[in-house]
Short mmCIF file of C-alpha atoms in Angstrom, two decimals:
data_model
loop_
_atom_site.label_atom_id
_atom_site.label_comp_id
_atom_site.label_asym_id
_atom_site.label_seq_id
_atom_site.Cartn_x
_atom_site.Cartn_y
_atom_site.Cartn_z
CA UNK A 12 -38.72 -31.53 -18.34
CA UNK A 13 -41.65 -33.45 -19.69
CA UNK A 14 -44.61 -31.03 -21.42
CA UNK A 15 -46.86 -32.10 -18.74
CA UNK A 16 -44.73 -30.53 -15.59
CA UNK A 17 -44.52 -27.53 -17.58
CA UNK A 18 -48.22 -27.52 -17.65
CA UNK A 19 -48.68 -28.03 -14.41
CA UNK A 20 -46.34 -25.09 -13.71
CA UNK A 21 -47.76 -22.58 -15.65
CA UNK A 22 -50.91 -23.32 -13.86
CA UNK A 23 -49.25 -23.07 -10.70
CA UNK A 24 -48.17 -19.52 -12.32
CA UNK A 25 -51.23 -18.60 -13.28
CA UNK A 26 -52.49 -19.31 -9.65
CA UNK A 27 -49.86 -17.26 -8.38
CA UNK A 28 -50.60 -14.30 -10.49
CA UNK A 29 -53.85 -14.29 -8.75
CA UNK A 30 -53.18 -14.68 -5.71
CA UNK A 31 -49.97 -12.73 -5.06
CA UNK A 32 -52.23 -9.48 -7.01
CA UNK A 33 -49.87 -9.11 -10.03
CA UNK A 34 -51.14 -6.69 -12.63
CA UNK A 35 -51.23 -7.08 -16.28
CA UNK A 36 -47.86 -6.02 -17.14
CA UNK A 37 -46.38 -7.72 -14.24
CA UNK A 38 -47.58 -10.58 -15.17
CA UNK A 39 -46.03 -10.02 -19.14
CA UNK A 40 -42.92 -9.91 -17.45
CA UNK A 41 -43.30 -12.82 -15.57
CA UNK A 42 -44.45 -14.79 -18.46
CA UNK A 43 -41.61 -14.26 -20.73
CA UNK A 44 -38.43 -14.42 -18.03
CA UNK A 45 -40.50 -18.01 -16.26
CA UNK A 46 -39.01 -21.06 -16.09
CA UNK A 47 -40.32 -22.63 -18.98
CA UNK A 48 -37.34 -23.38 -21.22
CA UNK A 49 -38.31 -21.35 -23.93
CA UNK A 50 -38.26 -17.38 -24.71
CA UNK A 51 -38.48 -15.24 -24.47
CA UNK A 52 -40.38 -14.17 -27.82
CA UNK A 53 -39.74 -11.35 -29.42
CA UNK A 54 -43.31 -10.39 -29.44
CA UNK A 55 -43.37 -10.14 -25.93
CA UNK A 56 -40.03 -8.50 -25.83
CA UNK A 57 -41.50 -5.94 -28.47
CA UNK A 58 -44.71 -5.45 -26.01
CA UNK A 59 -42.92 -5.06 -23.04
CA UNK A 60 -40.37 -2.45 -24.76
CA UNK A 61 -43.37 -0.58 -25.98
CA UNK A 62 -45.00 -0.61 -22.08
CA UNK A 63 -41.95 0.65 -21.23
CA UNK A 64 -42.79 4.24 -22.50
CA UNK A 65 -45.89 4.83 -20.07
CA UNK A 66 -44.44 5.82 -16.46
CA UNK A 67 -46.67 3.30 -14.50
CA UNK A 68 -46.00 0.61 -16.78
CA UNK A 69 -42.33 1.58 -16.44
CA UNK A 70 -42.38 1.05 -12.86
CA UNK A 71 -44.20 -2.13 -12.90
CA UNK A 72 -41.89 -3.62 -15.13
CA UNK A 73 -38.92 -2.75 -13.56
CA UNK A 74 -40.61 -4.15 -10.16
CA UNK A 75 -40.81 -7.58 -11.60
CA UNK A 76 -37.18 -7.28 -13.39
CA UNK A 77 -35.34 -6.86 -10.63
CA UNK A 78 -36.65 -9.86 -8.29
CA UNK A 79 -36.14 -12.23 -10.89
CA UNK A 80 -32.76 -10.46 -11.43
CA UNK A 81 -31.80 -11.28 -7.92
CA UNK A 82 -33.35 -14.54 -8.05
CA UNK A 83 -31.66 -17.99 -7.18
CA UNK A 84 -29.25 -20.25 -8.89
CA UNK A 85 -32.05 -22.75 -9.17
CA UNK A 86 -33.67 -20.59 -11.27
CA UNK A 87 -31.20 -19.23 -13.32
CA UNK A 88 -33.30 -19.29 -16.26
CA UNK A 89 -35.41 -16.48 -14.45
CA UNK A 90 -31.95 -14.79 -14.31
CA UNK A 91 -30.66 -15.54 -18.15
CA UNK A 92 -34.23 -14.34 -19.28
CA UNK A 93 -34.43 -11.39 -17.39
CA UNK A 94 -31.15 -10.37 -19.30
CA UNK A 95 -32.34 -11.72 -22.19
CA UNK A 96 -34.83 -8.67 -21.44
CA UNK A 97 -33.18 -6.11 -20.33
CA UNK A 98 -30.68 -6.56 -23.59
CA UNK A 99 -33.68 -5.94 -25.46
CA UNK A 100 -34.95 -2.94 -23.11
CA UNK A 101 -31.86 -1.31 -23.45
CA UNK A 102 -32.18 -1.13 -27.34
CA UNK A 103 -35.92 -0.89 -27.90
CA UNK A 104 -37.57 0.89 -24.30
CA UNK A 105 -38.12 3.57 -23.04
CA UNK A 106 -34.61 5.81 -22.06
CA UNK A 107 -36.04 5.57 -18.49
CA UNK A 108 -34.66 1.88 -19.10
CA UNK A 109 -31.58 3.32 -20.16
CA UNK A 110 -31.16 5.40 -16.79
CA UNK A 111 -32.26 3.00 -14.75
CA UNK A 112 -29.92 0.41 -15.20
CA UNK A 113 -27.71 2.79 -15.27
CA UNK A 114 -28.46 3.78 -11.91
CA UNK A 115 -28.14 0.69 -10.56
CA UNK A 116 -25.26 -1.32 -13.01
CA UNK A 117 -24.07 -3.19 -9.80
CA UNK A 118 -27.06 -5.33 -10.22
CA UNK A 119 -26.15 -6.16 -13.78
CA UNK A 120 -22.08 -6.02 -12.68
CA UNK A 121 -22.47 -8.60 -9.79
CA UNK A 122 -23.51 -10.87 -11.86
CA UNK A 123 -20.83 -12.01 -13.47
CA UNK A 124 -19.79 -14.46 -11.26
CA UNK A 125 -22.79 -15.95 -11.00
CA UNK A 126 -22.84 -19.97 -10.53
CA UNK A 127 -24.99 -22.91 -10.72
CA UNK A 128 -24.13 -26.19 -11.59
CA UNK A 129 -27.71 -28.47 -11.94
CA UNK A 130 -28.21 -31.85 -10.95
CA UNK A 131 -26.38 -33.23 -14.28
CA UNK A 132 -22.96 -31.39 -13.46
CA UNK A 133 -24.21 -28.78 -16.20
CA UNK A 134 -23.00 -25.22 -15.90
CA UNK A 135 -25.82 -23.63 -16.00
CA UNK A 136 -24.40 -20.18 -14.98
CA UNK A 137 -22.12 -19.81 -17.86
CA UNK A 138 -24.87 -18.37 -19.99
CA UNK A 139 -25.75 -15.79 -17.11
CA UNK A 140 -22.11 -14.99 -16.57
CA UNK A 141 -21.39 -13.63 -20.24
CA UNK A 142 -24.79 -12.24 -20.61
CA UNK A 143 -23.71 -9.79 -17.81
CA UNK A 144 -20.53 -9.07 -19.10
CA UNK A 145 -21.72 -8.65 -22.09
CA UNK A 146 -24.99 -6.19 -21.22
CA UNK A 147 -22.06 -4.33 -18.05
CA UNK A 148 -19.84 -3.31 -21.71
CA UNK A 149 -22.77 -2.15 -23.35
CA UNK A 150 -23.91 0.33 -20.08
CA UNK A 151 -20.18 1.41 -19.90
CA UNK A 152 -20.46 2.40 -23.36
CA UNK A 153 -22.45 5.37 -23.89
CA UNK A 154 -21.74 6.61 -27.29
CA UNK A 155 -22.34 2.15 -28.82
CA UNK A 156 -25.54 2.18 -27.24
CA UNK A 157 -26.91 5.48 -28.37
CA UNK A 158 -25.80 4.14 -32.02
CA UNK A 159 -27.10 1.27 -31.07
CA UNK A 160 -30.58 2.43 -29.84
CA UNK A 161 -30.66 5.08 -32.87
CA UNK A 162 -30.41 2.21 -35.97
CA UNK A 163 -32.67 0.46 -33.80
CA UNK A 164 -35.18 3.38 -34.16
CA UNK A 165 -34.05 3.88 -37.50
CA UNK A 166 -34.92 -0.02 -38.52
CA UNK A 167 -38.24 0.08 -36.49
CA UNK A 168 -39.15 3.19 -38.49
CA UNK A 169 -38.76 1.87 -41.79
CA UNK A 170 -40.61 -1.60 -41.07
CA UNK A 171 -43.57 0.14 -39.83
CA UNK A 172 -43.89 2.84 -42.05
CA UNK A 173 -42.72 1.21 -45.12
CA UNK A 174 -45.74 2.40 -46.84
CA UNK A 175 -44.50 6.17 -46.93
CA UNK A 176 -41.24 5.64 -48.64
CA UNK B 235 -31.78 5.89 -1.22
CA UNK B 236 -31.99 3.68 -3.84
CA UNK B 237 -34.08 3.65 -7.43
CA UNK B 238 -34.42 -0.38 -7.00
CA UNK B 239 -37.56 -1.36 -5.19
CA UNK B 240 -35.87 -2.36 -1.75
CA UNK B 241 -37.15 -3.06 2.11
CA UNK B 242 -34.32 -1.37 4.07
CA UNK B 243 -35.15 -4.15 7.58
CA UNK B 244 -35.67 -7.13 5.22
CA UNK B 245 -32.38 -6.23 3.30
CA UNK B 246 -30.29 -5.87 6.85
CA UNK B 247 -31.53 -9.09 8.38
CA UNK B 248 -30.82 -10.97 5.36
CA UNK B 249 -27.18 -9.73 5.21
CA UNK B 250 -26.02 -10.67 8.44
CA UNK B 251 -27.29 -13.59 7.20
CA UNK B 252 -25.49 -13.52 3.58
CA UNK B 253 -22.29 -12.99 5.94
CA UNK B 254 -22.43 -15.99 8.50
CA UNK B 255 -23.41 -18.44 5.07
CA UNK B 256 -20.40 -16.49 3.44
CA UNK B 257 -18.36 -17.63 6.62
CA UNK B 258 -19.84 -20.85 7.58
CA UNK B 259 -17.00 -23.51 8.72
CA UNK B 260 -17.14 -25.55 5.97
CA UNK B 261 -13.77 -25.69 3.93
CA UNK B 262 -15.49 -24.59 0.86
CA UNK B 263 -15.17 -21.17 -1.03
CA UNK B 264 -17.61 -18.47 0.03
CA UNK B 265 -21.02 -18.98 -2.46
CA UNK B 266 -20.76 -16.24 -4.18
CA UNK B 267 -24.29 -15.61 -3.79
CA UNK B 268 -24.12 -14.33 -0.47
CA UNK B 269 -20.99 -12.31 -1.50
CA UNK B 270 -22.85 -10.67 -4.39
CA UNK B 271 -25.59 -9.64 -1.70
CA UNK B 272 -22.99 -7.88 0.83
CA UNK B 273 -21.66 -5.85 -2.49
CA UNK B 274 -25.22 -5.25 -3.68
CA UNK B 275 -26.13 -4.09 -0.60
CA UNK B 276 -23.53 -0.98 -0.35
CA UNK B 277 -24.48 -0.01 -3.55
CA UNK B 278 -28.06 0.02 -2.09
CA UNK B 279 -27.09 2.16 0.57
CA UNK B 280 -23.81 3.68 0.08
CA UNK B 281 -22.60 1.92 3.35
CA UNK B 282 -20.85 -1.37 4.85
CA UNK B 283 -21.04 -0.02 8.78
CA UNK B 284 -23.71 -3.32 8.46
CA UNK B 285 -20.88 -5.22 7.29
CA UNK B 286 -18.27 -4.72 9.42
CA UNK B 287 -21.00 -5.23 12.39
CA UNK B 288 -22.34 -8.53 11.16
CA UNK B 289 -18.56 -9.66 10.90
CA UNK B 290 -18.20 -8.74 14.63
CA UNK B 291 -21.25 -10.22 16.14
CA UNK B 292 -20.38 -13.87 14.13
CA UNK B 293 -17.73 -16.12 16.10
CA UNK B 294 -15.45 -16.00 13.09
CA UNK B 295 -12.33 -15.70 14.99
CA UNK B 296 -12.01 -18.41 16.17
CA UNK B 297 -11.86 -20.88 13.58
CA UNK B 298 -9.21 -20.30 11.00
CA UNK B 299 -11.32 -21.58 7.87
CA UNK B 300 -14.21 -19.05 8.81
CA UNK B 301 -11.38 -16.44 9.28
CA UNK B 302 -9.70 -16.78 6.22
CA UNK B 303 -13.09 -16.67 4.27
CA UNK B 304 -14.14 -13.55 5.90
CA UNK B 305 -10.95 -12.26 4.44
CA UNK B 306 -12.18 -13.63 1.07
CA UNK B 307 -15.52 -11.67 1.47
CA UNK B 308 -13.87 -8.50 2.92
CA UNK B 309 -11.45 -8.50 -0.78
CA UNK B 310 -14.38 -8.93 -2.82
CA UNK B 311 -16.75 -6.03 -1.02
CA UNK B 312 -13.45 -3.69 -1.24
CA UNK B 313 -12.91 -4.70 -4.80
CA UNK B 314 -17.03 -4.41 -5.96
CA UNK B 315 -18.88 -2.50 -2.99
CA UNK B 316 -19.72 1.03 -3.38
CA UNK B 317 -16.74 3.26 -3.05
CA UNK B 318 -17.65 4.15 0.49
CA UNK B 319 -16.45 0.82 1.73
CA UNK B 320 -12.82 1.82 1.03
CA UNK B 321 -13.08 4.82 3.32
CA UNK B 322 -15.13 3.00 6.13
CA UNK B 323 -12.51 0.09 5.77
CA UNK B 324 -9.46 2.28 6.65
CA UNK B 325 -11.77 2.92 10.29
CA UNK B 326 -11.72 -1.30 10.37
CA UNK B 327 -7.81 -1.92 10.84
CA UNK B 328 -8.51 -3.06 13.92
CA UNK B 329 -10.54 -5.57 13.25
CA UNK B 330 -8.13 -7.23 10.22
CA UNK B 331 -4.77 -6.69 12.44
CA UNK B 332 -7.20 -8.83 15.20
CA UNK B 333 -7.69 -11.53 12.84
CA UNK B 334 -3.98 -12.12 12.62
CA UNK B 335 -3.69 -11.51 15.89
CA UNK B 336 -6.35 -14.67 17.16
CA UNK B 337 -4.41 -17.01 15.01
CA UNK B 338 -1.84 -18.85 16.32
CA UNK B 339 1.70 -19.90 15.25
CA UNK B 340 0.77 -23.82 14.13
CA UNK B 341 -2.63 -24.41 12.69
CA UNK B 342 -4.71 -27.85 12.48
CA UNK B 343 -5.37 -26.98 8.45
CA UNK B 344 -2.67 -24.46 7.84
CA UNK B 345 -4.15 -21.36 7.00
CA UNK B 346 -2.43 -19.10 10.15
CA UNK B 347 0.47 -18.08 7.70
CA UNK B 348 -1.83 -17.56 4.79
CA UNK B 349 -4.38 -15.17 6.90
CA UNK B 350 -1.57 -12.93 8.31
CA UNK B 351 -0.45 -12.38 4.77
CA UNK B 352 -3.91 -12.10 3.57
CA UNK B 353 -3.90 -9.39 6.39
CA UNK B 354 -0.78 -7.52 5.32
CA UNK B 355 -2.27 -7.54 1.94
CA UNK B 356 -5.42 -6.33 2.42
CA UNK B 357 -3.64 -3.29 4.55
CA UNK B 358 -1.45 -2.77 1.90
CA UNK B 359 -4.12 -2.02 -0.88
CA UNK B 360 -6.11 0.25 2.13
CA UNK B 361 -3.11 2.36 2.49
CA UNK B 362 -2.58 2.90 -1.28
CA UNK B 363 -6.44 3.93 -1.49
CA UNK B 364 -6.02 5.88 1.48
CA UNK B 365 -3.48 8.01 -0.69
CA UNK B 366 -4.75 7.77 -3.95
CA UNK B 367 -8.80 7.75 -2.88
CA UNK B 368 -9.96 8.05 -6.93
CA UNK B 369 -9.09 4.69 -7.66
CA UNK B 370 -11.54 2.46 -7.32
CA UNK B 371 -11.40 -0.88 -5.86
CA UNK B 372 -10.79 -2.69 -9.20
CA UNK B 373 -8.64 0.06 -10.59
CA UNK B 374 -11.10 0.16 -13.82
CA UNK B 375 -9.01 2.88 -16.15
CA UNK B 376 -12.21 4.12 -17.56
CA UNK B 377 -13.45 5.53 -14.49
CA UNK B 378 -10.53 6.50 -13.29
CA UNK B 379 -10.18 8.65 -16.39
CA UNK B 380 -14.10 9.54 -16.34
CA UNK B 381 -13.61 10.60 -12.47
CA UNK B 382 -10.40 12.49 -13.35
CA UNK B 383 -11.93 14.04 -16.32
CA UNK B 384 -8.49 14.55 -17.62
CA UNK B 385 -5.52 12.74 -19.57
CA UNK B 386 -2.84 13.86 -17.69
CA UNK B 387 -0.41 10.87 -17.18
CA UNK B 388 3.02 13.04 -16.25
CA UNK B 389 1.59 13.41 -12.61
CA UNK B 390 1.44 9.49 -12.52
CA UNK B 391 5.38 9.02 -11.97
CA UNK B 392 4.34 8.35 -8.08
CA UNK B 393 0.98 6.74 -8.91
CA UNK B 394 2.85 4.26 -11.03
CA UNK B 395 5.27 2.93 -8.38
CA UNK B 396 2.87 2.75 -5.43
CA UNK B 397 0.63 0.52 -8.08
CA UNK B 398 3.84 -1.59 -8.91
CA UNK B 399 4.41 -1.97 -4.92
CA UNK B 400 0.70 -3.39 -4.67
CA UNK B 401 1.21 -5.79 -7.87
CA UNK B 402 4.48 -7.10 -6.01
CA UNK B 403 2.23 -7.53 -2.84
CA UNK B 404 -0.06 -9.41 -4.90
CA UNK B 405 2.74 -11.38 -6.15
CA UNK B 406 4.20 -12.73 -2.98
CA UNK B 407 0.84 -13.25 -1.64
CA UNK B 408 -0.68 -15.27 -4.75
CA UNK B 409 3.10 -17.26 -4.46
CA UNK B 410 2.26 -18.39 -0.57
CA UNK B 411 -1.39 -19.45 -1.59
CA UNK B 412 0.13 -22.03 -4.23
CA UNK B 413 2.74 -22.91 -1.60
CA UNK B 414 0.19 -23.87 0.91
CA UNK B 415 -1.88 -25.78 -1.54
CA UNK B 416 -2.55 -29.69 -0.27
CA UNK B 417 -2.08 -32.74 -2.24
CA UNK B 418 -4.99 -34.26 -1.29
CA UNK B 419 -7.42 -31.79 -1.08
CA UNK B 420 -9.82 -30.08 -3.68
CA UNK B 421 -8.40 -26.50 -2.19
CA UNK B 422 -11.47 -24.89 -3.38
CA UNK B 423 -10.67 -22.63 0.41
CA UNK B 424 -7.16 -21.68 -0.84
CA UNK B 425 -7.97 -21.15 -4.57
CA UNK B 426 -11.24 -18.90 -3.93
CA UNK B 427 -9.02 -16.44 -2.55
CA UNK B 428 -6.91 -16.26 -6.06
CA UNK B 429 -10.11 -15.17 -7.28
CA UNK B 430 -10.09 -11.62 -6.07
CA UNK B 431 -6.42 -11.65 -6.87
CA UNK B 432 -6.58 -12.12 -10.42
CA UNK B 433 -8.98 -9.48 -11.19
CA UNK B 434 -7.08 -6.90 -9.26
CA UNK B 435 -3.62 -7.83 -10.23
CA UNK B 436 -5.25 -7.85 -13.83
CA UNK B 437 -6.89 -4.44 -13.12
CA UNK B 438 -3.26 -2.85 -11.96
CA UNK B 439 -1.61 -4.45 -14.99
CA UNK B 440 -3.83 -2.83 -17.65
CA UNK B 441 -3.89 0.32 -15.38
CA UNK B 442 -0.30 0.57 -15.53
CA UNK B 443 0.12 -0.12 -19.07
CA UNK B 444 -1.99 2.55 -20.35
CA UNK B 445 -0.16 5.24 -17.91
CA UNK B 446 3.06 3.92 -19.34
CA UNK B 447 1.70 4.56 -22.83
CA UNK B 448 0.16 8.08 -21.96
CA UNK B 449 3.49 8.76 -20.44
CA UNK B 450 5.88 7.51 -23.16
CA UNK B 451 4.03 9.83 -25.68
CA UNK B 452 4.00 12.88 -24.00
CA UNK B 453 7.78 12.92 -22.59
CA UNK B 454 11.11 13.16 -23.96
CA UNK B 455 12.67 12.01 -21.07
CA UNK B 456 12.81 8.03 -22.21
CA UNK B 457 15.48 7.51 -20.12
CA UNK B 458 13.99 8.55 -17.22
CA UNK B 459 11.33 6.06 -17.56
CA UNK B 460 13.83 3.11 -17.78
CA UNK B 461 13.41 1.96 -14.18
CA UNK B 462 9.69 2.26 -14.93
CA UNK B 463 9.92 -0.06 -17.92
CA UNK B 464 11.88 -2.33 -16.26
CA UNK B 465 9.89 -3.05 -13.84
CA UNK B 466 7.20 -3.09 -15.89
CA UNK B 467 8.06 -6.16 -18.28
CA UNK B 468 9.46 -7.73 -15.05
CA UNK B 469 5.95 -7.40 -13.55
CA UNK B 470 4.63 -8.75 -16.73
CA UNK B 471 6.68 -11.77 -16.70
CA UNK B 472 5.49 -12.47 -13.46
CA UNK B 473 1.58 -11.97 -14.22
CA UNK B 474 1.94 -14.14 -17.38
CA UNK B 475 3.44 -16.92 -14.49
CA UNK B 476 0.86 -16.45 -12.61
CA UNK B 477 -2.38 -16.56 -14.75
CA UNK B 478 -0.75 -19.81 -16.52
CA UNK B 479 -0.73 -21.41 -13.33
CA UNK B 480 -4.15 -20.63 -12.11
CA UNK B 481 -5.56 -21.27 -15.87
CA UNK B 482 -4.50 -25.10 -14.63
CA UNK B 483 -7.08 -25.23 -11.92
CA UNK B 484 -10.54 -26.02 -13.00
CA UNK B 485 -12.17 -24.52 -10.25
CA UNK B 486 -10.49 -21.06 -10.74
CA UNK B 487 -11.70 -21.40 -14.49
CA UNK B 488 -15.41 -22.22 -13.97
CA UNK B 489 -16.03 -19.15 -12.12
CA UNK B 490 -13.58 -16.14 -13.86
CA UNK B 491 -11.78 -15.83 -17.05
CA UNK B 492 -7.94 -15.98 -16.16
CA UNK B 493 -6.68 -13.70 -18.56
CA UNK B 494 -3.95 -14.91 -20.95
CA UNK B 495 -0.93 -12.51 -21.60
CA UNK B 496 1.32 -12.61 -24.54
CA UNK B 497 4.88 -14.15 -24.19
CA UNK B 498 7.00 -10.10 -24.64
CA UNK B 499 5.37 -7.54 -22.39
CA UNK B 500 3.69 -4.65 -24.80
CA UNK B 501 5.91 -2.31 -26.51
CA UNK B 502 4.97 1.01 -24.72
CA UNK B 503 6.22 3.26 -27.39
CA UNK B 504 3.32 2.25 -29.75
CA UNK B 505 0.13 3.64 -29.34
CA UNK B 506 -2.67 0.99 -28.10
CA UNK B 507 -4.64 0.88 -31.23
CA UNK B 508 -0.96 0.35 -33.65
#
C-alpha cells in the first residue's frame, strides 16, 4: 500500500470519527487496531491499559474492541490488532479486562479458525489464528496470568518509581 | 443476557442469514465465518431454538451438497456452541433422521451414503451426551475436571468405553469420507467435514489418556484394565493413521493443526509429567 492511500485513509478515518460520534477513547482504540500496517505502539497500548481503570472509559473501550473483533476477513488486520490489544489488556488493564474476556472467551475461542487468504494467495489469517490460541491458553490459565499480570505490576513499579529505591 | 454490546433483532436476522451462506449450494466448505457467528450467537444467548428454525425454513433438503453442509455446521455448533445446544439438539432428532431420510439411494455427486453416516454419527455423540451431560462438546479435560471439581477417575470404567465407542464411530465415519473422495475434484465439501472430526477424535484421545493414567495410579487391579489398554493403543494406532492422512491434504492444514502422534501409544503407567 503506497503512503499516499494510507493518507487518504486515515482521513477518511478521521471523517468517520466525526461523523459516526466516536469519543476520545473510542477513537484511541480505533487508531491503534486500523488498517494501517503498522502498530500498534506501545504507547498507545500503555494509554489505553491505563483508560482501562476508569469505568466509562472501560466500557468505551470494550465497545470498540469487540466490533473490530468480529470484523471481516478483509480486515483482518483490525482483527490481529485488536488481539494484539487485548494481549496487552490482559497484562497491563484494568481486572475488569480480565473478567470480561473472561465472560465472553467464545469471542476470543472462535477465532481460531479464522481465514483469509488476500489477493496474492497470502494467508493472512495465520497470524489471527495463533494469536487466539495463544491469548484462549492464557484465559484458561488462571494462576500464569495472575503471575503474569503481578511481574507486570512488579516491572511497571520499579520503572516508574525508580527514584525511591 | 450478554456482557458484549449486542442488538438481540439485528443479531437474529443476520443468523438466518449466517445459516443459508453456511448452506449455500455451492460445493465448497461452509466459510467459517458464518459458522463462527451461529456458535457466537449461543454463547450470546444461551440458545440455538434460532438455529434449528433457520435450518427448517431454508430448502436445504433437497439438495444433497446443502444437506451435507448443514451437517457440517450442525458438528461444529455441537462441538463450540454454548452447552445448551447439546440438550436442545437431543429435541432435533427429527430433523437429522429427516435428512437421511430425503436422500435417496444413488446420488448425482455422491454424498447420500456419506450424509446417512454423518447422521448416525452425529446421533451417536447426542446419545453419549445425553448420558454423560458434563462433557462438553469438545470433551476439553480441563473443564471437565473444573465442572466435576473432583479427580475421581475409578467411576470412569463406563465413561471410558462409551468414549472408545464414539472414537470407533469417528473412525468408520472419517474411513467413508476418504473413500468417497474424487479424483478430480478439490473435495474441499468432503474434507471440511474431517475438520470437526479431528478436533473431537483428538479431544476423546487426550480425554481418554489422562483417565487411563488417573486410573492406572490409583488401582491395583492392572489386569482388569487390560481390555482397556488394549483398546486403547489399538485406538491410538488408528488416530496416528488417521491424522497422517489428513496432514497430506493442504486444505485440511491451512485451516487446523492436525495433530501428530508418536509411533508407540503412551505408556499409561507413567505419570504425564515423567
Amino acid at each position: 500500500m503506497s503512503s499516499l492511500q494510507n493518507m487518504s485513509k486515515s482521513a477518511m478515518r478521521v471523517g468517520k470519527n466525526y461523523i459516526k460520534g466516536y469519543t476520545d477513547v473510542q477513537v484511541k482504540v480505533r487508531d491503534a487496531t486500523s488498517n494501517d500496517p503498522w502498530g500498534p505502539s506501545g504507547q498507545q497500548m500503555n494509554e489505553l491499559a491505563q483508560l482501562s481503570y476508569n469505568q466509562n472509559d472501560f466500557i468505551e473501550i470494550m465497545e470498540i474492541l469487540d466490533k473490530r473483533l468480529n470484523d471481516k476477513g478483509k480486515n483482518w488486520r483490525h482483527v490481529f490488532k485488536s488481539l494484539t490489544l487485548l494481549d496487552y489488556l490482559l497484562h497491563a488493564g484494568s481486572e475488569n479486562c480480565v473478567i470480561y474476556f473472561r465472560d465472553n472467551i467464545y469471542v476470543v475461542k472462535t477465532l481460531k479458525e479464522f481465514q483469509y487468504v488476500d489477493e496474492y494467495g497470502k494467508d493472512q489469517g495465520a497470524n489471527v489464528r495463533q494469536k487466539a490460541k495463544d491469548i484462549t491458553n492464557l484465559l484458561q490459565d488462571e494462576a500464569r496470568l495472575r503471575e503474569e499480570r503481578r511481574s507486570r505490576a512488579h516491572m511497571r513499579e520499579r520503572m516508574t518509581g525508580g527514584s525511591n529505591d | 443476557l450478554p456482557t458484549r454490546p449486542v442488538d438481540r433483532d439485528k443479531a437474529e436476522a443476520e443468523l438466518s442469514l449466517n445459516v443459508k451462506k453456511a448452506t449455500s449450494p455451492d460445493e465448497t466448505a461452509p466459510k467459517q465465518k458464518h459458522v463462527r457467528k451461529c456458535i457466537v450467537y449461543t454463547w450470546d444467548y444461551h440458545s440455538s431454538q434460532s438455529i434449528w428454525a433457520s435450518l427448517r425454513v431454508q430448502p436445504i433438503l433437497g439438495d444433497e451438497v446443502q444437506t451435507f453442509k448443514a451437517l457440517i455446521l450442525v458438528h461444529k455448533v455441537l462441538q463450540e456452541g454454548h452447552q445448551i445446544v447439546l440438550k436442545e439438539a437431543q429435541e432435533q432428532i427429527g430433523w437429522f433422521e429427516t435428512c437421511s431420510r430425503t436422500v435417496g439411494g444413488e446420488s448425482a455427486r455422491g454424498y447420500s451414503t456419506l450424509i446417512r453416516a454423518y447422521v448416525n454419527f452425529v446421533l451417536a455423540k447426542l446419545r453419549f451426551h445425553r448420558h454423560h451431560p458434563e462433557f462438553n462438546g469438545l470433551f476439553e479435560y480441563e473443564e471437565y475436571i473444573s465442572l466435576k471439581n473432583i479427580d475421581n477417575p475409578d467411576e470412569g470404567y463406563e465413561t471410558i468405553v462409551d468414549l472408545m465407542e464414539l472414537q470407533d464411530q469417528i473412525e468408520q465415519f472419517q474411513k467413508l469420507v476418504f473413500a468417497h473422495f474424487r479424483g478430480s475434484a478439490t473435495n474441499e465439501c468432503r474434507i471440511a467435514s474431517l475438520v470437526p472430526l479431528v478436533k473431537e477424535s483428538y479431544g476423546i484421545y487426550k480425554f481418554l489418556t489422562s483417565m487411563l493414567r488417573a486410573m492406572h495410579r490409583r488401582t491395583d487391579a492392572m489386569d482388569a484394565l487390560e481390555p482397556l489398554r488394549a483398546r486403547y493403543n489399538h485406538q491410538h494406532h488408528n488416530l496416528r493413521k488417521f491424522y497422517y492422512e489428513c496432514a497430506n491434504l493442504k486444505f485440511l492444514t491451512s485451516l487446523i493443526n492436525v495433530p501428530k502422534l508418536n509411533h508407540d501409544p503412551p505408556n499409561l503407567f507413567d505419570s504425564p509429567d515423567a
